[in-house]
Short mmCIF file of C-alpha atoms in Angstrom, two decimals:
data_model
loop_
_atom_site.label_atom_id
_atom_site.label_comp_id
_atom_site.label_asym_id
_atom_site.label_seq_id
_atom_site.Cartn_x
_atom_site.Cartn_y
_atom_site.Cartn_z
CA MET A 2 67.23 -111.38 -44.15
CA HIS A 3 64.63 -110.58 -46.45
CA PHE A 4 61.89 -107.21 -47.01
CA SER A 5 59.45 -106.73 -49.21
CA THR A 6 56.17 -104.17 -48.93
CA VAL A 7 53.06 -105.49 -50.98
CA LEU A 8 50.21 -102.68 -51.92
CA ALA A 9 47.26 -104.81 -52.91
CA ARG A 10 44.05 -104.13 -54.60
CA SER A 11 42.25 -106.85 -51.91
CA PRO A 12 43.04 -108.81 -48.97
CA ALA A 13 43.78 -111.54 -51.96
CA GLY A 14 47.13 -110.14 -52.79
CA LEU A 15 48.52 -109.82 -49.44
CA PHE A 16 47.51 -113.67 -48.51
CA SER A 17 49.19 -114.89 -51.70
CA HIS A 18 52.28 -112.87 -50.75
CA ILE A 19 52.21 -114.53 -46.94
CA SER A 20 51.89 -117.93 -48.58
CA ARG A 21 54.78 -117.71 -50.47
CA LEU A 22 57.21 -116.18 -47.77
CA ALA A 23 56.08 -119.53 -45.72
CA ALA A 24 59.13 -121.23 -46.63
CA LEU A 25 61.64 -118.36 -45.96
CA SER A 26 60.09 -117.74 -42.81
CA LYS A 27 60.62 -121.39 -41.01
CA ASP A 28 62.29 -121.34 -37.71
CA GLN A 29 63.00 -117.14 -38.39
CA VAL A 30 61.57 -114.13 -37.12
CA LEU A 31 59.41 -111.90 -38.47
CA LEU A 32 58.84 -108.37 -38.61
CA PHE A 33 55.53 -106.95 -40.35
CA ALA A 34 53.69 -103.74 -40.53
CA LEU A 35 50.38 -103.90 -41.37
CA SER A 36 47.88 -101.17 -42.81
CA PRO A 37 44.45 -102.40 -43.55
CA GLY A 38 42.51 -99.77 -45.22
CA SER A 39 39.42 -100.58 -46.40
CA ALA A 40 39.67 -104.23 -45.59
CA SER A 41 36.49 -105.84 -43.49
CA SER A 42 36.63 -106.46 -39.94
CA SER A 43 37.04 -110.74 -40.79
CA ASP A 44 39.40 -109.87 -43.76
CA LEU A 45 41.77 -108.01 -40.74
CA ALA A 46 41.26 -111.01 -38.35
CA GLN A 47 42.41 -113.39 -40.85
CA LEU A 48 45.34 -111.42 -42.06
CA VAL A 49 46.49 -110.76 -38.67
CA GLN A 50 45.94 -115.08 -37.82
CA LYS A 51 47.83 -115.27 -40.97
CA LEU A 52 50.83 -113.06 -39.99
CA THR A 53 51.44 -113.84 -36.47
CA ALA A 54 51.64 -117.54 -37.51
CA LEU A 55 53.38 -117.03 -40.20
CA ALA A 56 56.73 -117.33 -38.38
CA PRO A 57 57.73 -118.86 -34.64
CA ARG A 58 58.36 -115.58 -33.09
CA THR A 59 56.40 -112.15 -34.71
CA ILE A 60 56.44 -108.37 -33.87
CA GLY A 61 54.31 -106.32 -35.65
CA CYS A 62 51.52 -103.06 -35.86
CA LEU A 63 49.00 -101.85 -37.73
CA SER A 64 50.13 -98.86 -39.23
CA GLY A 65 48.89 -96.12 -41.61
CA PRO A 66 48.50 -96.09 -45.26
CA LEU A 67 51.15 -95.69 -47.39
CA PRO A 68 51.45 -92.57 -50.04
CA ALA A 69 50.30 -94.87 -52.56
CA ARG A 70 47.08 -95.94 -54.57
CA TYR A 71 46.11 -98.60 -52.26
CA GLY A 72 44.76 -97.83 -48.84
CA LEU A 73 45.75 -101.96 -48.04
CA SER A 74 49.71 -102.56 -47.65
CA CYS A 75 51.70 -104.71 -45.76
CA SER A 76 55.41 -105.06 -44.83
CA PHE A 77 57.95 -108.11 -43.94
CA ALA A 78 61.13 -108.47 -43.09
CA ILE A 79 62.13 -112.04 -42.08
CA PHE A 80 65.95 -111.96 -39.77
CA ASP A 81 67.73 -114.49 -38.74
CA SER A 82 66.99 -116.15 -35.35
CA ASN A 83 70.53 -116.40 -34.38
CA SER A 84 71.03 -112.66 -34.84
CA CYS A 85 67.86 -111.55 -33.44
CA PHE A 86 66.19 -110.72 -30.08
CA PRO A 87 62.47 -109.93 -29.78
CA PHE A 88 61.64 -107.71 -26.65
CA ARG A 89 57.90 -105.84 -25.37
CA SER A 90 58.25 -103.00 -23.15
CA GLN A 91 55.54 -101.78 -21.09
CA ILE A 92 58.24 -98.93 -19.71
CA PRO A 93 55.48 -96.02 -19.38
CA GLY A 94 56.07 -92.41 -20.60
CA ARG A 95 54.80 -89.20 -20.77
CA ALA A 96 50.51 -89.07 -20.36
CA SER A 97 48.67 -88.84 -23.95
CA THR A 98 45.04 -87.88 -24.47
CA GLN A 99 43.28 -90.36 -26.37
CA VAL A 100 40.70 -90.57 -28.52
CA GLY A 101 37.42 -92.71 -29.36
CA ARG A 102 35.76 -95.43 -26.99
CA ARG A 103 38.30 -94.72 -24.12
CA HIS A 104 39.48 -91.38 -23.15
CA SER A 105 42.53 -92.80 -20.76
CA PHE A 106 45.09 -95.04 -21.07
CA ARG A 107 43.96 -98.51 -20.56
CA GLN A 108 45.79 -101.40 -18.50
CA LYS A 109 48.84 -102.74 -19.97
CA GLY A 110 49.08 -106.26 -20.60
CA PRO A 111 48.06 -109.14 -23.14
CA GLN A 112 45.26 -110.49 -25.34
CA THR A 113 45.17 -113.57 -26.69
CA ASP A 114 41.49 -112.88 -28.79
CA LEU A 115 41.41 -111.36 -31.89
CA LEU A 116 40.84 -107.81 -32.27
CA ASP A 117 37.51 -107.13 -30.37
CA ARG A 118 37.83 -107.28 -26.60
CA ASP A 119 37.12 -104.73 -24.42
CA VAL A 120 39.84 -103.96 -21.75
CA PRO A 121 38.68 -101.08 -18.61
CA SER A 122 40.68 -97.95 -18.27
CA GLY A 123 42.67 -97.44 -15.86
CA ASN A 124 43.42 -94.27 -13.40
CA ILE A 125 47.38 -93.58 -13.44
CA ASP A 126 49.33 -90.91 -12.16
CA TRP A 127 51.53 -90.61 -15.38
CA GLY A 128 53.36 -87.61 -14.86
CA ALA A 129 54.88 -89.17 -11.74
CA VAL A 130 55.70 -92.51 -13.28
CA TRP A 131 57.60 -90.12 -15.94
CA ASP A 132 59.73 -88.70 -13.37
CA GLN A 133 60.40 -92.22 -11.62
CA ASN A 134 61.50 -93.09 -15.31
CA LEU A 135 64.15 -90.40 -15.45
CA THR A 136 66.37 -92.40 -13.03
CA ASN A 137 64.86 -95.75 -13.87
CA ASN A 138 65.83 -97.16 -16.85
CA GLU A 139 65.57 -101.05 -16.37
CA LEU A 140 65.77 -102.76 -19.99
CA PRO A 141 62.33 -104.35 -20.85
CA THR A 142 62.05 -108.04 -21.47
CA GLY A 143 63.91 -109.83 -23.84
CA LEU A 144 66.91 -107.41 -23.97
CA GLN A 145 67.69 -107.52 -20.05
CA SER A 146 70.42 -110.93 -20.90
CA LEU A 147 72.08 -108.77 -23.54
CA SER A 148 75.33 -107.25 -23.99
CA PRO A 149 75.11 -103.42 -24.94
CA ASP A 150 78.51 -104.70 -27.46
CA GLU A 151 76.80 -107.03 -29.24
CA ILE A 152 73.80 -104.59 -30.57
CA GLY A 153 73.74 -103.27 -33.30
CA THR A 154 69.98 -101.97 -34.33
CA ILE A 155 67.18 -101.76 -32.12
CA ILE A 156 63.89 -101.79 -34.26
CA TYR A 157 59.97 -101.12 -32.98
CA PHE A 158 56.80 -100.03 -32.76
CA THR A 159 55.23 -97.70 -30.09
CA ASP A 160 52.42 -96.18 -28.62
CA ALA A 161 52.56 -92.06 -28.18
CA ALA A 162 54.30 -92.27 -25.12
CA PRO A 163 57.83 -93.90 -25.68
CA GLU A 164 60.10 -91.74 -23.30
CA GLY A 165 60.94 -94.36 -20.93
CA LEU A 166 61.71 -97.21 -23.53
CA SER A 167 63.58 -94.92 -25.27
CA ASN A 168 65.48 -93.65 -21.98
CA ALA A 169 65.81 -97.48 -21.05
CA LEU A 170 67.52 -98.33 -24.83
CA ALA A 171 70.17 -95.41 -23.56
CA ARG A 172 71.83 -98.69 -22.44
CA PHE A 173 73.06 -99.48 -25.89
CA PRO A 174 74.51 -96.63 -26.73
CA ALA A 175 76.87 -98.27 -29.90
CA ALA A 176 73.58 -99.30 -31.17
CA THR A 177 71.26 -97.09 -33.96
CA LYS A 178 67.30 -96.93 -32.87
CA LEU A 179 64.45 -95.99 -34.52
CA GLY A 180 60.90 -96.50 -33.83
CA LEU A 181 57.72 -96.04 -35.72
CA PHE A 182 54.44 -94.56 -33.33
CA ALA A 183 51.92 -97.41 -34.41
CA ALA A 184 48.55 -95.33 -36.34
CA SER A 185 46.02 -94.92 -33.70
CA THR A 186 43.55 -97.56 -34.05
CA PRO A 187 40.44 -96.69 -31.35
CA PHE A 188 37.82 -96.74 -34.11
CA LEU A 189 39.35 -99.74 -35.97
CA THR A 190 39.96 -102.30 -33.43
CA GLY A 191 39.03 -100.05 -30.22
CA ARG A 192 42.78 -99.61 -29.04
CA PRO A 193 44.43 -96.84 -29.00
CA VAL A 194 47.38 -98.73 -30.60
CA THR A 195 47.33 -102.27 -32.28
CA LEU A 196 50.84 -104.21 -31.31
CA PHE A 197 51.61 -107.76 -31.73
CA LYS A 198 53.89 -109.90 -30.47
CA ASP A 199 53.68 -113.84 -31.63
CA ASP A 200 49.98 -114.73 -30.82
CA LYS A 201 49.30 -111.62 -27.85
CA ILE A 202 48.05 -108.32 -29.02
CA TYR A 203 48.65 -105.16 -27.15
CA GLU A 204 47.54 -101.52 -26.73
CA SER A 205 50.37 -99.53 -25.67
CA GLY A 206 53.45 -99.89 -24.67
CA ALA A 207 56.32 -101.40 -27.49
CA VAL A 208 57.45 -104.27 -29.05
CA GLY A 209 60.53 -104.71 -30.86
CA LEU A 210 63.98 -106.51 -31.86
CA ALA A 211 67.59 -105.55 -31.42
CA LEU A 212 70.06 -107.17 -34.03
CA ARG A 213 73.15 -108.08 -33.49
CA HIS A 214 76.28 -106.31 -35.70
CA PRO A 215 76.94 -105.02 -38.24
CA GLU A 216 74.66 -102.04 -37.74
CA ALA A 217 72.77 -100.43 -40.00
CA HIS A 218 73.62 -97.55 -42.25
CA ALA A 219 71.24 -94.81 -40.90
CA ARG A 220 70.02 -91.87 -42.65
CA VAL A 221 66.85 -88.91 -42.10
CA GLN A 222 65.32 -87.12 -45.10
CA PHE A 223 62.48 -84.34 -44.94
CA LEU A 224 60.81 -84.80 -48.37
CA GLY A 225 58.80 -81.98 -49.74
CA MET A 226 60.69 -79.42 -46.92
CA GLU A 227 62.83 -75.90 -48.73
CA PRO A 228 64.70 -74.05 -46.98
CA LEU A 229 63.58 -70.12 -45.91
CA CYS A 230 66.54 -68.28 -45.62
CA GLU A 231 70.85 -68.83 -44.43
CA PRO A 232 72.08 -70.69 -41.81
CA MET A 233 71.97 -68.91 -38.49
CA LEU A 234 73.35 -69.82 -34.74
CA VAL A 235 71.03 -70.44 -32.31
CA THR A 236 72.31 -67.51 -29.63
CA GLN A 237 69.58 -68.47 -26.42
CA ALA A 238 67.42 -71.29 -26.04
CA GLU A 239 65.79 -72.79 -22.98
CA GLY A 240 63.27 -75.82 -22.80
CA ASN A 241 61.77 -76.25 -26.19
CA LEU A 242 62.04 -72.56 -27.17
CA VAL A 243 64.23 -71.09 -29.15
CA ILE A 244 64.81 -67.29 -27.55
CA SER A 245 67.61 -65.95 -30.33
CA LEU A 246 68.83 -66.83 -33.36
CA ASN A 247 72.05 -64.52 -34.70
CA ASN A 248 71.40 -62.41 -31.59
CA LYS A 249 68.00 -61.36 -32.66
CA ASN A 250 64.07 -61.88 -32.17
CA PRO A 251 63.43 -65.39 -33.75
CA THR A 252 59.76 -64.87 -34.49
CA GLN A 253 60.80 -61.70 -36.55
CA LEU A 254 63.05 -63.37 -38.50
CA LEU A 255 60.75 -65.95 -39.59
CA LEU A 256 58.12 -63.41 -40.57
CA ALA A 257 60.79 -61.64 -42.71
CA ALA A 258 61.74 -64.88 -44.44
CA ILE A 259 58.29 -66.08 -44.96
CA ARG A 260 57.53 -62.13 -46.86
CA ALA A 261 60.80 -62.53 -48.60
CA ALA A 262 59.95 -66.03 -50.02
CA GLY A 263 56.63 -64.39 -51.02
CA ILE A 264 54.93 -67.16 -48.95
CA ASP A 265 50.97 -66.07 -49.02
CA PHE A 266 50.81 -66.40 -45.35
CA ALA A 267 48.10 -65.20 -42.85
CA ALA A 268 47.16 -61.24 -42.01
CA SER A 269 47.29 -61.80 -38.33
CA ASP A 270 50.74 -63.52 -38.93
CA SER A 271 49.83 -66.58 -37.33
CA LEU A 272 52.35 -69.85 -37.80
CA LYS A 273 48.70 -71.38 -36.55
CA ASP A 274 46.91 -73.53 -39.24
CA ASN A 275 48.90 -72.51 -41.86
CA ASP A 276 51.65 -74.59 -43.91
CA GLU A 277 54.24 -76.44 -42.14
CA PHE A 278 56.94 -74.28 -40.60
CA ALA A 279 60.02 -76.09 -39.19
CA LEU A 280 63.41 -75.30 -37.48
CA ALA A 281 66.42 -77.48 -38.74
CA THR A 282 69.56 -78.27 -36.78
CA LEU A 283 72.56 -78.93 -39.69
CA ARG A 284 75.45 -81.09 -39.74
CA ALA A 285 77.83 -79.48 -42.75
CA GLU A 286 74.91 -78.13 -44.90
CA ASP A 287 72.62 -81.42 -44.63
CA SER A 288 69.58 -81.09 -42.19
CA HIS A 289 70.30 -83.24 -39.36
CA GLN A 290 67.46 -83.11 -36.94
CA MET A 291 63.69 -81.04 -37.33
CA CYS A 292 60.85 -79.68 -35.71
CA THR A 293 57.79 -78.68 -36.13
CA ILE A 294 57.22 -74.68 -35.18
CA MET A 295 54.33 -74.51 -33.06
CA SER A 296 53.89 -71.01 -32.25
CA GLY A 297 55.89 -68.11 -32.56
CA ASP A 298 55.69 -64.77 -30.74
CA PRO A 299 56.63 -61.73 -32.60
CA SER A 300 56.85 -59.05 -29.51
CA ARG A 301 59.00 -61.48 -27.23
CA GLY A 302 60.91 -63.29 -29.97
CA THR A 303 60.35 -67.02 -28.40
CA ILE A 304 59.03 -70.01 -30.71
CA ALA A 305 57.96 -73.07 -29.50
CA LEU A 306 59.19 -76.24 -31.16
CA ARG A 307 57.55 -79.43 -30.99
CA SER A 308 60.50 -81.19 -28.93
CA LEU A 309 61.68 -81.78 -25.78
CA SER A 310 64.38 -79.55 -26.48
CA ALA A 311 65.67 -76.93 -28.60
CA PRO A 312 68.91 -76.92 -30.26
CA PRO A 313 71.81 -76.01 -28.17
CA ILE A 314 73.57 -72.72 -28.30
CA GLY A 315 75.98 -72.31 -31.28
CA ALA A 316 74.01 -74.93 -33.06
CA ARG A 317 73.61 -73.86 -37.03
CA VAL A 318 70.40 -74.25 -37.91
CA GLN A 319 67.58 -72.96 -40.71
CA PHE A 320 64.20 -72.31 -41.26
CA PHE A 321 62.29 -75.02 -43.61
CA HIS A 322 58.66 -74.38 -45.34
CA ARG A 323 56.28 -77.08 -46.40
CA PRO A 324 53.68 -76.66 -48.50
CA LYS A 325 50.51 -77.22 -46.41
CA PHE A 326 49.29 -79.14 -49.92
CA THR A 327 52.66 -80.66 -50.83
CA ARG A 328 52.09 -84.22 -51.27
CA VAL A 329 54.04 -87.40 -50.14
CA THR A 330 56.23 -89.71 -52.40
CA ILE A 331 57.38 -92.66 -52.03
CA PRO A 332 61.62 -91.72 -52.58
CA PRO A 333 62.64 -93.61 -56.26
CA GLU A 334 65.12 -95.51 -54.80
CA LEU A 335 63.22 -97.24 -52.38
CA THR A 336 61.52 -98.59 -55.49
CA ASN A 337 64.32 -99.47 -57.74
CA PRO A 338 65.03 -102.86 -58.01
CA ALA A 339 68.84 -101.76 -58.68
CA ASN A 340 69.23 -100.60 -55.46
CA PRO A 341 71.99 -102.72 -53.75
CA MET A 342 71.00 -101.59 -50.47
CA HIS A 343 68.18 -104.04 -48.43
CA THR A 344 66.21 -100.99 -46.97
CA LEU A 345 63.95 -99.99 -43.97
CA GLY A 346 62.07 -97.06 -43.67
CA PHE A 347 59.50 -95.20 -41.62
CA ILE A 348 57.55 -92.53 -43.19
CA ALA A 349 55.34 -89.41 -41.76
CA CYS A 350 51.67 -90.23 -43.89
CA PRO A 351 48.95 -88.08 -43.12
CA GLU A 352 45.84 -90.00 -44.56
CA THR A 353 45.64 -88.40 -47.65
CA SER A 354 43.01 -88.70 -50.61
CA GLN A 355 46.31 -87.94 -53.24
CA TYR A 356 48.78 -91.52 -54.24
CA THR A 357 51.16 -92.29 -56.51
CA HIS A 358 51.29 -93.75 -59.42
CA PHE A 359 53.09 -96.80 -59.56
CA GLN A 360 53.20 -99.85 -62.81
CA GLU A 361 50.10 -102.38 -61.74
CA SER A 362 50.94 -105.58 -63.20
CA ALA A 363 48.44 -106.73 -66.15
CA ASP A 364 45.41 -107.63 -64.01
CA GLY A 365 45.78 -104.65 -62.02
CA ASP A 366 46.67 -106.69 -58.58
CA GLY A 367 49.08 -104.36 -56.77
CA HIS A 368 52.60 -104.08 -56.53
CA ILE A 369 55.84 -105.22 -54.64
CA PHE A 370 58.94 -103.31 -53.19
CA GLY A 371 61.70 -105.58 -53.09
CA ASP A 372 64.57 -105.85 -50.82
CA THR A 373 62.14 -103.07 -49.17
CA PHE A 374 60.52 -102.78 -45.82
CA LEU A 375 58.28 -99.64 -45.59
CA ALA A 376 55.44 -98.23 -43.48
CA ALA A 377 54.09 -95.00 -42.63
CA SER A 378 52.32 -93.31 -39.72
CA GLU A 379 50.64 -90.26 -39.08
CA GLY A 380 52.56 -90.01 -36.08
CA GLY A 381 55.61 -90.25 -37.65
CA PHE A 382 58.72 -91.60 -36.57
CA ILE A 383 61.34 -91.51 -33.38
CA SER A 384 65.01 -91.71 -33.89
CA SER A 385 67.91 -92.11 -31.57
CA ARG A 386 71.68 -92.47 -34.30
CA ALA A 387 75.00 -93.84 -33.47
CA GLN A 388 78.35 -93.06 -34.50
CA GLU A 389 81.35 -94.00 -32.92
CA GLY A 390 80.44 -95.95 -30.11
CA ARG A 391 77.73 -92.81 -29.16
CA SER A 392 74.22 -92.06 -30.00
CA GLU A 393 72.33 -89.39 -30.17
CA ALA A 394 69.30 -88.29 -27.80
CA PRO A 395 66.10 -89.53 -28.94
CA TRP A 396 64.28 -87.00 -31.38
CA SER A 397 61.02 -87.62 -33.35
CA SER A 398 59.37 -86.28 -36.60
CA ALA A 399 55.32 -86.48 -37.09
CA ILE A 400 56.52 -83.55 -40.59
CA PRO A 401 54.85 -85.32 -43.61
CA GLY A 402 57.47 -86.82 -45.83
CA SER A 403 59.91 -87.00 -43.01
CA LEU A 404 61.50 -90.22 -43.83
CA ALA A 405 64.35 -92.49 -41.57
CA THR A 406 65.88 -95.40 -43.20
CA LEU A 407 68.11 -98.01 -42.09
CA GLY A 408 70.32 -99.82 -44.80
CA TRP A 409 72.01 -102.57 -45.09
CA MET A 410 74.17 -104.29 -48.11
CA SER A 411 73.84 -107.79 -49.09
CA ALA A 412 76.40 -110.35 -47.56
CA GLU A 413 78.77 -112.01 -49.69
CA ASP A 414 77.82 -115.08 -48.00
CA GLY A 415 74.50 -114.72 -49.02
CA THR A 416 73.21 -113.36 -45.03
CA ILE A 417 71.07 -110.93 -46.28
CA ALA A 418 69.35 -112.66 -49.47
CA PRO A 419 67.56 -110.65 -52.44
CA ASN A 420 64.01 -110.59 -52.75
CA PRO A 421 62.53 -113.66 -54.44
CA PHE A 422 59.38 -112.01 -55.38
CA PRO A 423 60.16 -108.56 -57.71
CA GLY A 424 57.86 -106.79 -59.18
CA SER A 425 53.83 -107.14 -59.42
CA LEU A 426 52.02 -109.70 -57.05
CA ARG A 427 51.37 -111.91 -60.08
CA ASN A 428 54.62 -113.55 -61.72
#
């Protein structure tokens, strides 16, 4: 196993790293996430060609910019082909509004040309399809012959509608699943999202990998979020609505916590267009899940969460706050060469002009994070962690700074190899 993340000033830095990975990726499976930054269309096409030819089997996507100085970056993970199973999913999910050249979902299917073919729109009753998927959990191509007991981790890149796939992946209850919402690319490639599997390019659905045991250690952090009050209990909830907390009006509790914290809030007490507020479900004293608060009604008291469901009655929860201009940063442990973990992480990171400084090589060519695969997306991630043979219901977070990681310890037999190219792009 090899992980690395390259931050580059120019495509030449990525080309150099790709050439050095050629020997490691022979007969293996490559997972990559490419953030093209301001690369030209010709450079982007060349990068994609080299990435998809780097290994016999490849899975990838175009991702968002990392919170770093350069928008151009690429993350690489090389897995043993004997313990890794690539897959492609066309299982539809809920309808999603698209922007750009097409305003509806396009036909799902492979494309063999490079980044510039147009595809006609289609008219699909996505509500009806989603209703069918509640009971139809047929596995995607590439996973149908696998025994649920042999899979420990599933990693995937998805469009904005992963509900059908996440429903199907419940067939692997002992596996931790982690998905990245691929970056929106209608103005870059003419596709809602841009996904890769081998020499094919897709604009919808999902692509991913299933990995044999041992399963990865899963962790979720909500960087930059600050608690607003003491923990409370959910006493009434329905759908994605929290109706009462501690048998009190939850919106009034939130507004009181905001005022007590001295946060400069709109005179109308509206949650819209202000700082990020969220409700977290607690395990012990840690935030286990966190959902953005979309709206609140001071008179009725209900709070609407950006989630398919609210925390259940009896759950311990807590309000959190993130100031609008809080900068997203990469945690130091992911860039520390002494870290014994080999880590794959997905971080929610909107496009921003703010960035983190890293030590560059003498000629300012860029930087490499060894033993780390880090990809960003404005859409965030979708997670379903497994513990003791059972996985939680899938949930997602697009809160800026939310970070989901999978970690593997280095094996004694060298199965998980250390990164051979630590430090800067030029050694």
